[in-house]
Short mmCIF file of C-alpha atoms and ligand atoms in Angstrom, two decimals:
data_model
loop_
_atom_site.label_atom_id
_atom_site.label_comp_id
_atom_site.label_asym_id
_atom_site.label_seq_id
_atom_site.Cartn_x
_atom_site.Cartn_y
_atom_site.Cartn_z
CA MET G 39 0.00 0.00 0.00
CA ILE G 40 1.39 3.43 -0.92
CA ARG G 41 1.39 5.89 1.92
CA PRO G 42 -0.33 9.20 1.06
CA ALA G 43 1.36 12.37 2.42
CA ARG G 44 -1.06 13.94 4.92
CA LEU G 45 -0.68 16.45 7.71
CA PRO G 46 -2.63 16.20 10.94
CA LEU G 47 -5.69 18.46 11.17
CA LYS G 48 -6.48 20.64 14.14
CA THR G 49 -9.98 19.84 15.29
CA VAL G 50 -12.27 16.81 15.47
CA ARG G 51 -14.68 18.77 13.33
CA GLU G 52 -12.13 18.93 10.51
CA TYR G 53 -11.64 15.17 10.74
CA SER G 54 -15.38 14.60 10.66
CA GLU G 55 -15.51 16.25 7.24
CA LEU G 56 -13.21 13.56 5.77
CA SER G 57 -14.55 10.41 4.12
CA ARG G 58 -14.75 7.15 6.07
CA GLU G 59 -12.06 5.69 3.76
CA GLU G 60 -9.64 8.56 4.37
CA LEU G 61 -10.16 8.39 8.12
CA ALA G 62 -9.56 4.63 8.13
CA ASP G 63 -6.44 5.15 6.04
CA ARG G 64 -5.08 7.87 8.33
CA ILE G 65 -5.74 5.68 11.35
CA HIS G 66 -3.95 2.77 9.69
CA TRP G 67 -0.73 4.70 8.96
CA ARG G 68 -0.62 6.64 12.20
CA LYS G 69 -1.06 3.43 14.15
CA LYS G 70 1.93 1.92 12.37
CA ASP G 71 4.11 5.00 13.08
CA LEU G 72 3.25 4.94 16.76
CA ASN G 73 3.28 1.16 17.27
CA ALA G 74 -0.25 1.60 18.57
CA VAL G 75 -3.01 -0.95 18.91
CA ILE G 76 -6.74 -0.23 18.82
CA LEU G 77 -8.83 -2.25 21.27
CA GLY G 78 -12.55 -2.09 20.56
CA HIS G 79 -15.46 -3.32 22.63
CA ASN G 80 -18.15 -5.42 20.95
CA TYR G 81 -20.67 -2.54 21.36
CA GLN G 82 -18.72 -0.08 19.22
CA GLU G 83 -20.16 1.26 15.97
CA ILE G 84 -19.30 -0.91 12.95
CA GLU G 85 -16.91 1.74 11.55
CA ILE G 86 -14.86 1.55 14.76
CA GLN G 87 -15.03 -2.24 14.83
CA GLU G 88 -13.60 -2.30 11.31
CA VAL G 89 -10.43 -0.42 12.28
CA SER G 90 -9.94 -2.22 15.62
CA ASP G 91 -7.02 -4.61 15.92
CA PHE G 92 -8.80 -6.57 18.56
CA LEU G 93 -12.51 -6.78 19.38
CA GLY G 94 -13.89 -8.44 22.45
CA ASP G 95 -15.71 -8.40 25.76
CA SER G 96 -14.31 -6.81 28.92
CA LEU G 97 -12.40 -9.96 29.87
CA ALA G 98 -10.77 -10.52 26.48
CA LEU G 99 -9.87 -6.83 26.18
CA SER G 100 -8.25 -6.75 29.61
CA GLN G 101 -6.29 -9.92 28.73
CA GLU G 102 -5.16 -8.28 25.50
CA ALA G 103 -4.25 -5.03 27.30
CA ALA G 104 -2.13 -7.01 29.75
CA ASP G 105 -0.32 -8.78 26.96
CA THR G 106 0.06 -6.37 24.05
CA GLU G 107 3.51 -5.38 22.80
CA ALA G 108 2.28 -2.08 21.41
CA ASP G 109 3.58 1.16 22.96
CA ILE G 110 0.22 2.89 22.77
CA ILE G 111 -3.24 1.46 23.42
CA VAL G 112 -6.17 3.40 22.01
CA PHE G 113 -9.25 2.15 23.79
CA CYS G 114 -12.58 2.38 21.98
CA GLY G 115 -15.01 1.54 24.73
CA VAL G 116 -15.90 3.34 27.95
CA HIS G 117 -13.73 4.87 30.65
CA PHE G 118 -13.45 1.91 33.04
CA MET G 119 -12.17 -0.25 30.18
CA ALA G 120 -9.41 2.20 29.22
CA GLU G 121 -8.57 2.58 32.90
CA THR G 122 -8.31 -1.21 33.22
CA ALA G 123 -5.86 -1.23 30.31
CA LYS G 124 -3.73 1.41 32.07
CA ILE G 125 -3.86 -0.47 35.39
CA LEU G 126 -2.56 -3.61 33.68
CA SER G 127 -0.08 -1.89 31.35
CA PRO G 128 1.26 1.10 33.32
CA GLU G 129 4.30 1.52 31.08
CA LYS G 130 2.10 2.11 28.04
CA THR G 131 0.28 5.24 26.94
CA VAL G 132 -3.46 4.59 27.01
CA LEU G 133 -5.67 6.92 25.00
CA MET G 134 -9.44 7.39 24.78
CA PRO G 135 -10.92 9.15 21.74
CA ASP G 136 -13.66 10.64 23.96
CA PRO G 137 -12.94 10.96 27.70
CA GLY G 138 -16.64 11.64 28.32
CA ALA G 139 -17.54 8.03 27.47
CA GLY G 140 -18.32 6.82 30.98
CA CYS G 141 -20.37 3.92 32.30
CA PRO G 142 -23.38 4.99 34.41
CA MET G 143 -23.37 1.62 36.16
CA ALA G 144 -19.76 2.21 37.30
CA ASP G 145 -20.87 5.56 38.75
CA PHE G 146 -23.26 3.84 41.16
CA VAL G 147 -20.42 3.05 43.58
CA THR G 148 -17.63 5.20 44.97
CA ALA G 149 -14.60 4.14 47.00
CA GLU G 150 -16.04 6.01 50.01
CA GLY G 151 -19.40 4.21 49.75
CA LEU G 152 -17.70 0.85 49.41
CA LYS G 153 -15.45 1.56 52.44
CA LYS G 154 -18.57 2.23 54.53
CA LEU G 155 -20.17 -1.07 53.48
CA LYS G 156 -16.90 -2.92 54.17
CA ALA G 157 -16.85 -1.43 57.68
CA ARG G 158 -20.31 -2.94 58.30
CA HIS G 159 -19.18 -6.38 57.01
CA PRO G 160 -15.49 -6.61 57.96
CA GLU G 161 -15.44 -10.38 57.38
CA ALA G 162 -16.71 -10.13 53.79
CA ALA G 163 -14.64 -10.51 50.63
CA VAL G 164 -15.24 -7.80 48.02
CA VAL G 165 -15.89 -8.94 44.43
CA THR G 166 -16.04 -6.02 42.03
CA TYR G 167 -17.35 -6.10 38.48
CA VAL G 168 -14.83 -4.47 36.14
CA ASN G 169 -17.51 -1.88 35.34
CA SER G 170 -16.15 0.26 38.19
CA SER G 171 -13.55 2.97 38.79
CA ALA G 172 -9.89 2.30 39.61
CA GLU G 173 -10.53 3.67 43.14
CA VAL G 174 -13.30 1.12 43.72
CA LYS G 175 -11.16 -1.71 42.31
CA ALA G 176 -8.41 -0.61 44.72
CA GLU G 177 -10.82 -1.26 47.64
CA SER G 178 -11.63 -4.77 46.33
CA ASP G 179 -10.25 -8.24 46.86
CA ILE G 180 -10.88 -9.49 43.33
CA CYS G 181 -12.52 -8.28 40.14
CA CYS G 182 -14.80 -10.17 37.76
CA THR G 183 -16.40 -9.66 34.37
CA SER G 184 -19.69 -10.98 33.03
CA ALA G 185 -17.69 -13.85 31.50
CA ASN G 186 -16.17 -15.11 34.75
CA ALA G 187 -18.31 -13.79 37.66
CA VAL G 188 -19.49 -17.25 38.76
CA GLN G 189 -16.00 -18.73 38.43
CA VAL G 190 -14.50 -15.88 40.49
CA VAL G 191 -17.11 -16.16 43.25
CA GLU G 192 -16.54 -19.90 43.46
CA THR G 193 -12.91 -19.29 44.45
CA ILE G 194 -14.14 -17.73 47.71
CA PRO G 195 -14.89 -20.15 50.58
CA ALA G 196 -18.64 -20.91 50.72
CA ASP G 197 -19.01 -19.67 54.30
CA ARG G 198 -17.36 -16.29 53.67
CA PRO G 199 -19.82 -13.44 52.93
CA ILE G 200 -19.26 -11.52 49.69
CA ILE G 201 -19.91 -7.87 48.97
CA PHE G 202 -20.66 -7.77 45.24
CA VAL G 203 -20.47 -4.36 43.49
CA PRO G 204 -21.92 -2.55 41.62
CA ASP G 205 -24.42 -4.61 39.55
CA ARG G 206 -27.39 -6.03 41.46
CA ASN G 207 -28.55 -8.06 38.43
CA LEU G 208 -25.18 -9.73 37.90
CA ALA G 209 -25.07 -10.38 41.66
CA GLN G 210 -28.52 -12.01 41.52
CA TRP G 211 -27.45 -14.18 38.61
CA VAL G 212 -24.36 -15.28 40.55
CA ILE G 213 -26.58 -16.07 43.57
CA ASP G 214 -28.87 -18.18 41.36
CA GLU G 215 -25.95 -20.00 39.72
CA THR G 216 -23.96 -20.71 42.88
CA GLY G 217 -26.84 -21.16 45.35
CA ARG G 218 -25.02 -18.92 47.85
CA ASP G 219 -27.10 -17.04 50.40
CA ASN G 220 -24.29 -14.83 51.68
CA ILE G 221 -23.86 -12.36 48.80
CA ILE G 222 -24.52 -8.70 49.62
CA PRO G 223 -25.31 -6.91 46.34
CA TRP G 224 -24.77 -3.21 45.69
CA GLU G 225 -27.91 -1.60 44.28
CA GLY G 226 -26.42 -0.51 40.95
CA TYR G 227 -27.50 -1.50 37.47
CA CYS G 228 -26.94 -0.84 33.78
CA HIS G 229 -29.90 1.15 32.46
CA VAL G 230 -29.41 -0.33 28.97
CA HIS G 231 -29.90 -3.91 30.17
CA ASP G 232 -32.16 -3.22 33.16
CA ASP G 233 -34.67 -1.46 30.86
CA MET G 234 -35.26 -4.61 28.76
CA VAL G 235 -38.68 -6.01 29.67
CA LEU G 236 -40.59 -9.31 29.42
CA ASP G 237 -43.09 -7.96 26.87
CA GLU G 238 -40.27 -7.26 24.44
CA LEU G 239 -38.98 -10.80 24.87
CA GLU G 240 -42.46 -12.28 24.38
CA PHE G 241 -42.99 -10.29 21.16
CA ALA G 242 -39.60 -11.38 19.81
CA LYS G 243 -40.40 -15.03 20.66
CA GLU G 244 -43.83 -14.83 18.97
CA ASP G 245 -42.19 -13.58 15.78
CA HIS G 246 -39.27 -16.05 15.91
CA PRO G 247 -40.47 -19.13 17.84
CA SER G 248 -37.52 -21.32 16.89
CA ALA G 249 -34.80 -18.78 17.76
CA LEU G 250 -32.62 -19.47 20.79
CA VAL G 251 -32.71 -16.73 23.46
CA VAL G 252 -29.34 -15.48 24.71
CA ILE G 253 -29.22 -12.71 27.32
CA HIS G 254 -26.45 -10.74 29.04
CA PRO G 255 -26.30 -11.22 32.85
CA GLU G 256 -26.75 -7.46 33.40
CA ALA G 257 -30.46 -8.01 32.56
CA ARG G 258 -33.12 -8.58 35.23
CA GLN G 259 -33.69 -11.98 36.80
CA GLU G 260 -37.17 -12.46 35.23
CA LEU G 261 -35.58 -12.21 31.77
CA LEU G 262 -32.57 -14.37 32.63
CA ASP G 263 -34.98 -17.04 33.92
CA ARG G 264 -36.45 -17.27 30.40
CA ALA G 265 -33.12 -17.29 28.54
CA ASP G 266 -31.75 -20.43 26.90
CA VAL G 267 -28.24 -19.13 27.55
CA VAL G 268 -26.90 -16.34 29.77
CA THR G 269 -23.48 -15.14 28.66
CA SER G 270 -21.11 -12.22 28.04
CA THR G 271 -20.88 -10.44 24.70
CA SER G 272 -18.04 -12.69 23.54
CA GLY G 273 -20.09 -15.74 24.56
CA MET G 274 -22.77 -14.37 22.19
CA VAL G 275 -20.20 -14.02 19.40
CA ARG G 276 -19.29 -17.69 19.83
CA MET G 277 -22.96 -18.73 19.84
CA ALA G 278 -23.62 -16.81 16.63
CA ALA G 279 -21.07 -19.01 14.87
CA GLU G 280 -23.08 -22.09 15.82
CA HIS G 281 -26.73 -21.00 15.42
CA ASP G 282 -28.77 -19.59 12.55
CA GLN G 283 -31.32 -17.68 14.64
CA LEU G 284 -30.80 -15.92 17.95
CA ILE G 285 -32.85 -13.45 20.00
CA ILE G 286 -30.13 -11.35 21.61
CA GLY G 287 -30.62 -9.51 24.90
CA THR G 288 -27.82 -6.97 24.96
CA GLU G 289 -26.69 -3.66 23.46
CA LYS G 290 -27.55 -3.21 19.80
CA GLY G 291 -23.93 -2.76 18.62
CA LEU G 292 -23.34 -6.44 19.15
CA VAL G 293 -26.40 -7.41 17.12
CA ASP G 294 -25.21 -5.13 14.28
CA LYS G 295 -21.79 -6.75 14.39
CA LEU G 296 -23.21 -10.28 14.22
CA GLN G 297 -25.57 -9.40 11.37
CA LYS G 298 -22.64 -7.94 9.45
CA ASP G 299 -20.47 -11.01 10.11
CA TYR G 300 -23.27 -13.44 9.18
CA PRO G 301 -25.55 -11.72 6.64
CA LEU G 302 -27.52 -14.93 5.96
CA LYS G 303 -28.37 -15.58 9.64
CA THR G 304 -31.15 -13.98 11.69
CA PHE G 305 -30.23 -12.05 14.83
CA ILE G 306 -33.11 -10.31 16.56
CA PRO G 307 -32.45 -7.64 19.20
CA LEU G 308 -34.54 -8.43 22.29
CA SER G 309 -35.03 -4.67 22.58
CA LYS G 310 -34.43 -2.15 19.81
CA ALA G 311 -34.03 0.51 22.51
CA ALA G 312 -30.96 -1.16 24.03
CA VAL G 313 -28.36 1.38 22.96
CA CYS G 314 -25.47 2.57 25.14
CA GLY G 315 -24.94 6.23 24.27
CA ASN G 316 -21.57 6.22 26.04
CA MET G 317 -20.24 3.42 23.87
CA LYS G 318 -21.44 5.33 20.81
CA ALA G 319 -19.58 8.49 21.87
CA ASN G 320 -16.53 7.20 20.00
CA THR G 321 -16.42 8.03 16.29
CA LEU G 322 -13.90 7.43 13.52
CA ALA G 323 -13.16 11.17 13.40
CA LYS G 324 -12.45 11.31 17.16
CA LEU G 325 -10.27 8.20 16.86
CA ALA G 326 -8.18 9.70 14.03
CA TRP G 327 -7.83 12.96 15.99
CA SER G 328 -6.89 11.07 19.13
CA LEU G 329 -4.07 9.21 17.37
CA ASP G 330 -2.72 12.35 15.66
CA HIS G 331 -2.79 14.44 18.86
CA LEU G 332 -2.06 11.68 21.41
CA ARG G 333 -5.12 12.62 23.46
CA PHE G 334 -6.88 11.89 25.75
CA GLU G 335 -4.43 10.11 27.98
CA VAL G 336 -5.76 7.99 30.85
CA THR G 337 -3.81 8.39 34.12
CA MET G 338 -4.34 7.63 37.81
CA PRO G 339 -2.38 7.88 41.08
CA GLU G 340 0.18 5.05 41.31
CA ASN G 341 -0.98 3.95 44.79
CA VAL G 342 -4.51 3.44 43.43
CA ARG G 343 -3.23 1.68 40.31
CA VAL G 344 -1.11 -0.81 42.25
CA ARG G 345 -3.99 -1.86 44.53
CA ALA G 346 -6.45 -2.05 41.65
CA ALA G 347 -3.92 -4.15 39.69
CA THR G 348 -3.86 -6.74 42.49
CA ALA G 349 -7.64 -7.24 42.27
CA LEU G 350 -7.53 -7.41 38.47
CA GLN G 351 -4.55 -9.73 38.37
CA ARG G 352 -6.29 -12.14 40.76
CA MET G 353 -9.19 -12.24 38.32
CA LEU G 354 -6.92 -12.86 35.34
CA ASP G 355 -5.23 -15.68 37.25
CA VAL G 356 -8.62 -17.29 37.93
CA SER G 357 -9.52 -16.93 34.25
CA GLY G 358 -6.33 -18.67 33.18
CA GLY G 359 -4.42 -15.44 32.51
CA TRP G 360 -3.75 -14.61 28.91
CA GLN G 361 -5.05 -17.22 26.49
CA ALA G 362 -2.87 -18.25 23.57
CA PRO G 363 -4.71 -17.85 20.24
CA THR G 364 -6.28 -21.00 18.81
CA GLU G 365 -5.01 -22.41 15.50
CA GLU G 366 -8.07 -20.92 13.77
CA GLN G 367 -7.40 -17.46 15.27
CA GLU G 368 -3.76 -17.68 14.17
CA ARG G 369 -4.82 -18.63 10.66
CA LEU G 370 -7.19 -15.63 10.51
CA GLU G 371 -4.50 -13.31 11.90
CA MET G 372 -2.10 -14.50 9.19
CA ALA G 373 -4.78 -13.81 6.59
CA GLY G 374 -5.08 -10.27 7.96
CA VAL G 375 -8.44 -10.76 9.70
CA ARG G 376 -8.90 -9.49 13.24
CA SER G 377 -9.19 -11.92 16.10
CA GLU G 378 -12.29 -12.08 18.29
CA GLY G 379 -12.41 -11.96 22.05
P1 13P K 622 -19.03 -7.70 28.39
O1 13P K 622 -17.88 -7.88 29.29
O2 13P K 622 -19.96 -8.87 28.34
O3 13P K 622 -18.59 -7.32 27.01
O4 13P K 622 -19.93 -6.51 28.96
C1 13P K 622 -19.44 -5.23 29.21
C2 13P K 622 -20.52 -4.27 29.37
O5 13P K 622 -20.31 -3.12 29.64
C3 13P K 622 -21.87 -4.76 29.23
O6 13P K 622 -22.77 -3.74 29.33
FE1 SF4 K 623 -22.06 0.61 31.18
FE2 SF4 K 623 -24.37 -0.48 30.47
FE3 SF4 K 623 -23.04 0.98 28.71
FE4 SF4 K 623 -22.13 -1.46 29.46
S1 SF4 K 623 -24.00 -0.99 28.32
S2 SF4 K 623 -20.93 0.41 29.26
S3 SF4 K 623 -22.74 -1.46 31.62
S4 SF4 K 623 -23.94 1.69 30.63
#
């Protein structure tokens, strides 16, 4: 490929006037110059997914962040994900195209609030969903993601109480799966998943009676009870490879991705309203600007980072640490196709 001579532009607005092809091309060359890698969450817009070097769920992305040999990580997701990358790779520069892309669920709990709850249950272990700030992780014993929450909780002795923050729905799912009666959930939730309702599921099932129902564990218990499978976004990606029809209970970006990857299959969003505005804050123009201007850098106090890293590293150890790519993934990589988390 011949490299076109192009100067950086000043503002995001100027980038947004460029064509999608030119933006993708700029991103490609700038990434090479910087030895940067783009990590994209499964909920990103398709145009961001297409320029991502690695797409995945929170677990796969944190494993990739811990292992990458790039000097710069540009994180297309929300703030806690970029922060997780920085916690695990402190020597690298971690950039976010839009620092305003937060996670309202993560905002439900603060370090101060968690400290107060810990004081009331001094014997409890603290399991914290990665959808949380670095300060909250620093107050925790171990982290989990939607892909490994049950596995993480099962490492804690059955008679030891557990404070589980911040997602009450994920906590409830873990209670149902493990049968434990000593989990103290924080009353947080993800509005995108918590807003999905039974009526929507019933309508989708009426229209597609033979479709399998797969739902993210951030949804309410009454929905999870009716799911054929409850799994993380990457679990859904794996299921899409094996099934022709799925009703999918998660953010719409994932459904768009699957429909694009498998145009002949039928993927029905459980709710058409399930859109995470924060995830959609990232655009190709902001990404190109971010790479050219090395903004916005994610930082945190080192004492917080070190304590948060302990909780995250424990989780990665439980999940088998970094997973070597399968033969199929290696073959796709060699053919220039991105790997999936
Ligand atoms: P996953 O880890 O399943 O990708 O979920 C992250 C998230 O934010 C879901 O809302
Ligand atoms: Fe946070 Fe929900 Fe958006 Fe996931 S979908 S990033 S949990 S607000």
